[in-house]
PDB file of C-alpha atoms in Angstrom:
ATOM      1  CA  MET A   5       3.900  17.176 -93.621  1.00 40.00           C
ATOM      2  CA  GLY A   6       6.828  14.708 -94.608  1.00 47.00           C
ATOM      3  CA  ILE A   7       9.455  13.965 -91.779  1.00 56.00           C
ATOM      4  CA  LEU A   8      12.030  16.922 -90.550  1.00 55.00           C
ATOM      5  CA  SER A   9       8.966  19.186 -90.769  1.00 60.00           C
ATOM      6  CA  GLY A  10       8.421  19.409 -86.963  1.00 63.00           C
ATOM      7  CA  ASN A  11       9.837  21.094 -84.386  1.00 71.00           C
ATOM      8  CA  GLN A  12      13.931  21.733 -85.454  1.00 72.00           C
ATOM      9  CA  GLN A  13      15.535  21.332 -81.945  1.00 71.00           C
ATOM     10  CA  GLN A  14      13.848  17.619 -81.755  1.00 73.00           C
ATOM     11  CA  GLU A  15      15.253  16.621 -84.653  1.00 84.00           C
ATOM     12  CA  PRO A  16      18.289  14.423 -85.268  1.00 89.00           C
ATOM     13  CA  LEU A  17      21.304  16.094 -86.082  1.00 94.00           C
ATOM     14  CA  HIS A  18      22.490  14.302 -89.276  1.00 94.00           C
ATOM     15  CA  TYR A  19      26.465  13.057 -88.949  1.00 96.00           C
ATOM     16  CA  GLY A  20      27.567  15.799 -92.060  1.00 96.00           C
ATOM     17  CA  GLU A  21      25.712  18.146 -89.371  1.00 97.00           C
ATOM     18  CA  VAL A  22      27.711  16.850 -86.567  1.00 97.00           C
ATOM     19  CA  PHE A  23      31.015  16.711 -87.764  1.00 97.00           C
ATOM     20  CA  SER A  24      30.482  20.430 -89.403  1.00 97.00           C
ATOM     21  CA  LEU A  25      29.803  21.818 -85.797  1.00 98.00           C
ATOM     22  CA  TRP A  26      32.344  19.911 -84.748  1.00 98.00           C
ATOM     23  CA  SER A  27      34.951  20.868 -86.465  1.00 97.00           C
ATOM     24  CA  TYR A  28      33.733  24.436 -86.423  1.00 98.00           C
ATOM     25  CA  LEU A  29      34.374  24.384 -82.851  1.00 98.00           C
ATOM     26  CA  SER A  30      37.566  22.524 -82.691  1.00 98.00           C
ATOM     27  CA  VAL A  31      39.202  25.123 -85.522  1.00 97.00           C
ATOM     28  CA  ALA A  32      37.485  28.130 -83.533  1.00 98.00           C
ATOM     29  CA  LYS A  33      39.380  27.006 -80.254  1.00 98.00           C
ATOM     30  CA  GLY A  34      42.246  27.011 -82.353  1.00 97.00           C
ATOM     31  CA  ASP A  35      41.795  30.461 -84.262  1.00 97.00           C
ATOM     32  CA  SER A  36      40.679  31.743 -80.611  1.00 97.00           C
ATOM     33  CA  ALA A  37      44.617  30.446 -78.902  1.00 97.00           C
ATOM     34  CA  SER A  38      45.661  31.841 -81.951  1.00 97.00           C
ATOM     35  CA  TYR A  39      44.525  35.554 -82.559  1.00 98.00           C
ATOM     36  CA  GLN A  40      45.890  35.782 -78.735  1.00 97.00           C
ATOM     37  CA  THR A  41      49.360  35.154 -79.190  1.00 97.00           C
ATOM     38  CA  LEU A  42      48.967  37.231 -82.322  1.00 97.00           C
ATOM     39  CA  TYR A  43      47.842  40.089 -79.865  1.00 97.00           C
ATOM     40  CA  ASN A  44      50.793  40.247 -78.552  1.00 96.00           C
ATOM     41  CA  HIS A  45      52.829  40.432 -81.403  1.00 96.00           C
ATOM     42  CA  ALA A  46      51.023  43.305 -82.787  1.00 97.00           C
ATOM     43  CA  GLY A  47      51.909  46.280 -82.922  1.00 95.00           C
ATOM     44  CA  ASP A  48      49.189  48.802 -84.225  1.00 97.00           C
ATOM     45  CA  LYS A  49      45.986  49.619 -81.979  1.00 97.00           C
ATOM     46  CA  GLU A  50      43.365  49.226 -84.794  1.00 98.00           C
ATOM     47  CA  LEU A  51      44.903  45.709 -85.397  1.00 98.00           C
ATOM     48  CA  LYS A  52      44.692  44.285 -82.004  1.00 98.00           C
ATOM     49  CA  ARG A  53      41.272  45.980 -81.519  1.00 98.00           C
ATOM     50  CA  LEU A  54      40.404  43.521 -84.595  1.00 98.00           C
ATOM     51  CA  LEU A  55      41.954  40.969 -82.936  1.00 98.00           C
ATOM     52  CA  GLU A  56      40.231  41.365 -79.579  1.00 98.00           C
ATOM     53  CA  GLU A  57      36.746  41.510 -81.599  1.00 98.00           C
ATOM     54  CA  LEU A  58      37.541  38.129 -83.065  1.00 98.00           C
ATOM     55  CA  VAL A  59      38.402  36.519 -79.970  1.00 98.00           C
ATOM     56  CA  GLN A  60      35.259  37.848 -78.740  1.00 98.00           C
ATOM     57  CA  GLY A  61      33.123  36.668 -82.045  1.00 97.00           C
ATOM     58  CA  ILE A  62      34.368  33.293 -81.070  1.00 98.00           C
ATOM     59  CA  ARG A  63      33.653  33.146 -77.748  1.00 97.00           C
ATOM     60  CA  GLN A  64      30.235  33.902 -78.466  1.00 98.00           C
ATOM     61  CA  GLU A  65      30.007  31.426 -81.646  1.00 98.00           C
ATOM     62  CA  THR A  66      31.659  28.479 -79.491  1.00 98.00           C
ATOM     63  CA  GLN A  67      28.905  29.312 -76.751  1.00 98.00           C
ATOM     64  CA  GLU A  68      26.518  28.512 -78.884  1.00 98.00           C
ATOM     65  CA  ILE A  69      27.959  25.475 -80.783  1.00 98.00           C
ATOM     66  CA  GLU A  70      29.032  24.215 -77.524  1.00 98.00           C
ATOM     67  CA  ASP A  71      25.140  23.849 -76.590  1.00 97.00           C
ATOM     68  CA  ILE A  72      24.075  22.492 -79.453  1.00 96.00           C
ATOM     69  CA  LEU A  73      26.391  19.455 -79.485  1.00 97.00           C
ATOM     70  CA  LYS A  74      25.862  19.200 -75.280  1.00 97.00           C
ATOM     71  CA  VAL A  75      22.281  18.843 -75.607  1.00 95.00           C
ATOM     72  CA  ASN A  76      22.589  15.730 -78.875  1.00 95.00           C
ATOM     73  CA  GLY A  77      25.294  14.226 -76.146  1.00 95.00           C
ATOM     74  CA  VAL A  78      28.402  14.972 -78.493  1.00 96.00           C
ATOM     75  CA  VAL A  79      31.904  15.110 -76.630  1.00 96.00           C
ATOM     76  CA  LEU A  80      33.310  18.626 -77.440  1.00 97.00           C
ATOM     77  CA  PRO A  81      36.553  18.767 -78.917  1.00 96.00           C
ATOM     78  CA  PRO A  82      39.768  19.555 -76.266  1.00 95.00           C
ATOM     79  CA  SER A  83      40.511  23.568 -76.046  1.00 95.00           C
ATOM     80  CA  PRO A  84      43.576  25.165 -75.689  1.00 95.00           C
ATOM     81  CA  PRO A  85      44.509  27.647 -72.766  1.00 93.00           C
ATOM     82  CA  GLU A  86      43.826  30.520 -72.790  1.00 91.00           C
ATOM     83  CA  ARG A  87      47.244  33.133 -73.727  1.00 93.00           C
ATOM     84  CA  SER A  88      48.446  35.339 -71.225  1.00 92.00           C
ATOM     85  CA  VAL A  89      49.128  38.973 -72.587  1.00 92.00           C
ATOM     86  CA  ALA A  90      52.619  39.830 -73.018  1.00 91.00           C
ATOM     87  CA  ASP A  91      54.654  42.808 -73.148  1.00 91.00           C
ATOM     88  CA  LEU A  92      55.865  43.713 -77.430  1.00 90.00           C
ATOM     89  CA  GLU A  93      58.753  44.649 -76.215  1.00 90.00           C
ATOM     90  CA  ASP A  94      59.503  41.179 -74.557  1.00 91.00           C
ATOM     91  CA  ILE A  95      59.211  39.317 -78.010  1.00 91.00           C
ATOM     92  CA  PRO A  96      62.910  39.299 -79.634  1.00 91.00           C
ATOM     93  CA  VAL A  97      62.796  41.144 -82.389  1.00 89.00           C
ATOM     94  CA  GLY A  98      63.426  37.772 -84.371  1.00 89.00           C
ATOM     95  CA  ALA A  99      60.861  36.049 -83.411  1.00 92.00           C
ATOM     96  CA  ARG A 100      58.045  38.727 -83.579  1.00 93.00           C
ATOM     97  CA  MET A 101      55.336  38.742 -86.264  1.00 95.00           C
ATOM     98  CA  ASN A 102      55.206  42.029 -87.770  1.00 96.00           C
ATOM     99  CA  ASP A 103      51.532  43.997 -88.517  1.00 97.00           C
ATOM    100  CA  PRO A 104      51.256  43.264 -92.230  1.00 97.00           C
ATOM    101  CA  GLU A 105      51.791  39.147 -91.371  1.00 97.00           C
ATOM    102  CA  ILE A 106      49.414  39.359 -88.919  1.00 98.00           C
ATOM    103  CA  SER A 107      46.755  40.894 -90.579  1.00 98.00           C
ATOM    104  CA  ALA A 108      47.213  38.630 -93.876  1.00 97.00           C
ATOM    105  CA  ALA A 109      46.817  35.387 -91.503  1.00 97.00           C
ATOM    106  CA  ILE A 110      43.612  36.633 -90.212  1.00 97.00           C
ATOM    107  CA  SER A 111      42.299  37.613 -93.851  1.00 97.00           C
ATOM    108  CA  LEU A 112      43.230  34.222 -94.721  1.00 97.00           C
ATOM    109  CA  ASN A 113      41.500  32.719 -91.628  1.00 97.00           C
ATOM    110  CA  ILE A 114      38.326  34.769 -92.103  1.00 98.00           C
ATOM    111  CA  ALA A 115      38.106  33.286 -95.737  1.00 98.00           C
ATOM    112  CA  GLN A 116      38.454  29.733 -94.626  1.00 97.00           C
ATOM    113  CA  GLY A 117      35.879  30.393 -92.104  1.00 97.00           C
ATOM    114  CA  LEU A 118      33.141  32.048 -95.154  1.00 98.00           C
ATOM    115  CA  VAL A 119      33.727  28.788 -97.444  1.00 98.00           C
ATOM    116  CA  ALA A 120      33.241  26.645 -93.999  1.00 97.00           C
ATOM    117  CA  CYS A 121      30.369  28.163 -93.008  1.00 98.00           C
ATOM    118  CA  SER A 122      28.705  27.857 -96.704  1.00 98.00           C
ATOM    119  CA  GLN A 123      29.688  24.029 -96.558  1.00 98.00           C
ATOM    120  CA  ALA A 124      27.843  23.303 -93.724  1.00 98.00           C
ATOM    121  CA  ILE A 125      24.845  25.981 -94.727  1.00 98.00           C
ATOM    122  CA  GLY A 126      24.782  23.549 -97.654  1.00 97.00           C
ATOM    123  CA  GLN A 127      24.947  19.807 -96.191  1.00 96.00           C
ATOM    124  CA  SER A 128      22.238  21.113 -93.157  1.00 96.00           C
ATOM    125  CA  THR A 129      18.640  19.600 -93.312  1.00 94.00           C
ATOM    126  CA  ARG A 130      18.202  21.407 -90.080  1.00 94.00           C
ATOM    127  CA  GLU A 131      17.043  25.408 -90.913  1.00 94.00           C
ATOM    128  CA  ASP A 132      18.129  25.869 -87.395  1.00 95.00           C
ATOM    129  CA  ILE A 133      21.671  24.455 -88.065  1.00 97.00           C
ATOM    130  CA  ALA A 134      21.834  26.440 -91.454  1.00 97.00           C
ATOM    131  CA  MET A 135      20.468  29.565 -89.992  1.00 97.00           C
ATOM    132  CA  LEU A 136      22.992  29.534 -87.151  1.00 98.00           C
ATOM    133  CA  PHE A 137      26.166  29.100 -89.972  1.00 98.00           C
ATOM    134  CA  GLY A 138      24.297  31.927 -92.064  1.00 98.00           C
ATOM    135  CA  LYS A 139      24.732  34.222 -88.799  1.00 98.00           C
ATOM    136  CA  PHE A 140      28.472  32.943 -88.414  1.00 98.00           C
ATOM    137  CA  HIS A 141      28.921  33.696 -92.364  1.00 98.00           C
ATOM    138  CA  MET A 142      27.659  37.200 -91.782  1.00 98.00           C
ATOM    139  CA  ASN A 143      29.682  37.996 -88.952  1.00 98.00           C
ATOM    140  CA  LYS A 144      32.837  36.527 -90.763  1.00 98.00           C
ATOM    141  CA  ALA A 145      31.784  38.434 -93.492  1.00 98.00           C
ATOM    142  CA  GLN A 146      31.677  41.966 -92.010  1.00 98.00           C
ATOM    143  CA  ALA A 147      34.970  40.971 -90.156  1.00 98.00           C
ATOM    144  CA  GLY A 148      36.267  40.554 -93.354  1.00 98.00           C
ATOM    145  CA  ALA A 149      35.337  43.627 -94.285  1.00 98.00           C
ATOM    146  CA  LYS A 150      36.975  45.337 -91.830  1.00 98.00           C
ATOM    147  CA  ALA A 151      39.819  43.430 -92.420  1.00 98.00           C
ATOM    148  CA  LEU A 152      40.185  44.918 -96.211  1.00 98.00           C
ATOM    149  CA  ARG A 153      39.897  48.558 -95.148  1.00 98.00           C
ATOM    150  CA  LEU A 154      42.402  48.180 -92.227  1.00 98.00           C
ATOM    151  CA  ASN A 155      44.383  46.561 -94.697  1.00 98.00           C
ATOM    152  CA  LYS A 156      44.125  49.373 -97.620  1.00 97.00           C
ATOM    153  CA  GLU A 157      44.418  52.042 -95.099  1.00 97.00           C
ATOM    154  CA  LYS A 158      47.804  50.931 -93.583  1.00 97.00           C
ATOM    155  CA  GLY A 159      49.109  49.328 -96.819  1.00 97.00           C
ATOM    156  CA  TRP A 160      49.673  45.974 -95.806  1.00 97.00           C
ATOM    157  CA  LEU A 161      47.879  45.158 -98.761  1.00 95.00           C
ATOM    158  CA  VAL A 162      49.667  43.395-101.561  1.00 90.00           C
ATOM    159  CA  LEU A 163      48.012  43.176-104.711  1.00 89.00           C
ATOM    160  CA  PRO A 164      48.271  40.330-107.373  1.00 88.00           C
ATOM    161  CA  PRO A 165      49.796  41.681-110.946  1.00 91.00           C
ATOM    162  CA  GLN A 166      46.467  43.425-112.822  1.00 89.00           C
ATOM    163  CA  HIS A 167      45.336  42.704-115.953  1.00 88.00           C
ATOM    164  CA  LYS A 168      45.653  45.422-118.008  1.00 86.00           C
ATOM    165  CA  LYS A 169      44.965  45.434-122.134  1.00 82.00           C
ATOM    166  CA  SER A 170      47.137  46.914-124.338  1.00 74.00           C
TER     167      SER A 170
END
């Protein structure tokens, strides 16, 4: 057997894996705070439920990543404070984000997360790290499907110009 063929958890992380884990964790923490804030702006019940699911998923992912980084002696990125729940009516109309804007922002974040997970999978030499990001990728793909369905059902999906042959 060659190098890197033993117990995955006892092999060192390479710099790319550390950076992928650390940066993914940093962005996830920021997304969690953003989603909590967007929750206060959302009026649609299904959109609020999607935001709650995303925040819960982020909590699970961040715990898994934090455990790996701590075991490997990597300092964790700072965490923004939890956001409090506010009443939508307390937010001035001109300062509110509307539901289609919130849904579009969520969809964009999910798409960016899919790319980040794919990149981390591709650069990993530890199979456990690659599998972890594979799991995150699958979770994001499922969340993206939920967001797409919601966007279609609510009429929030903005289609690009359609190509038609004449």
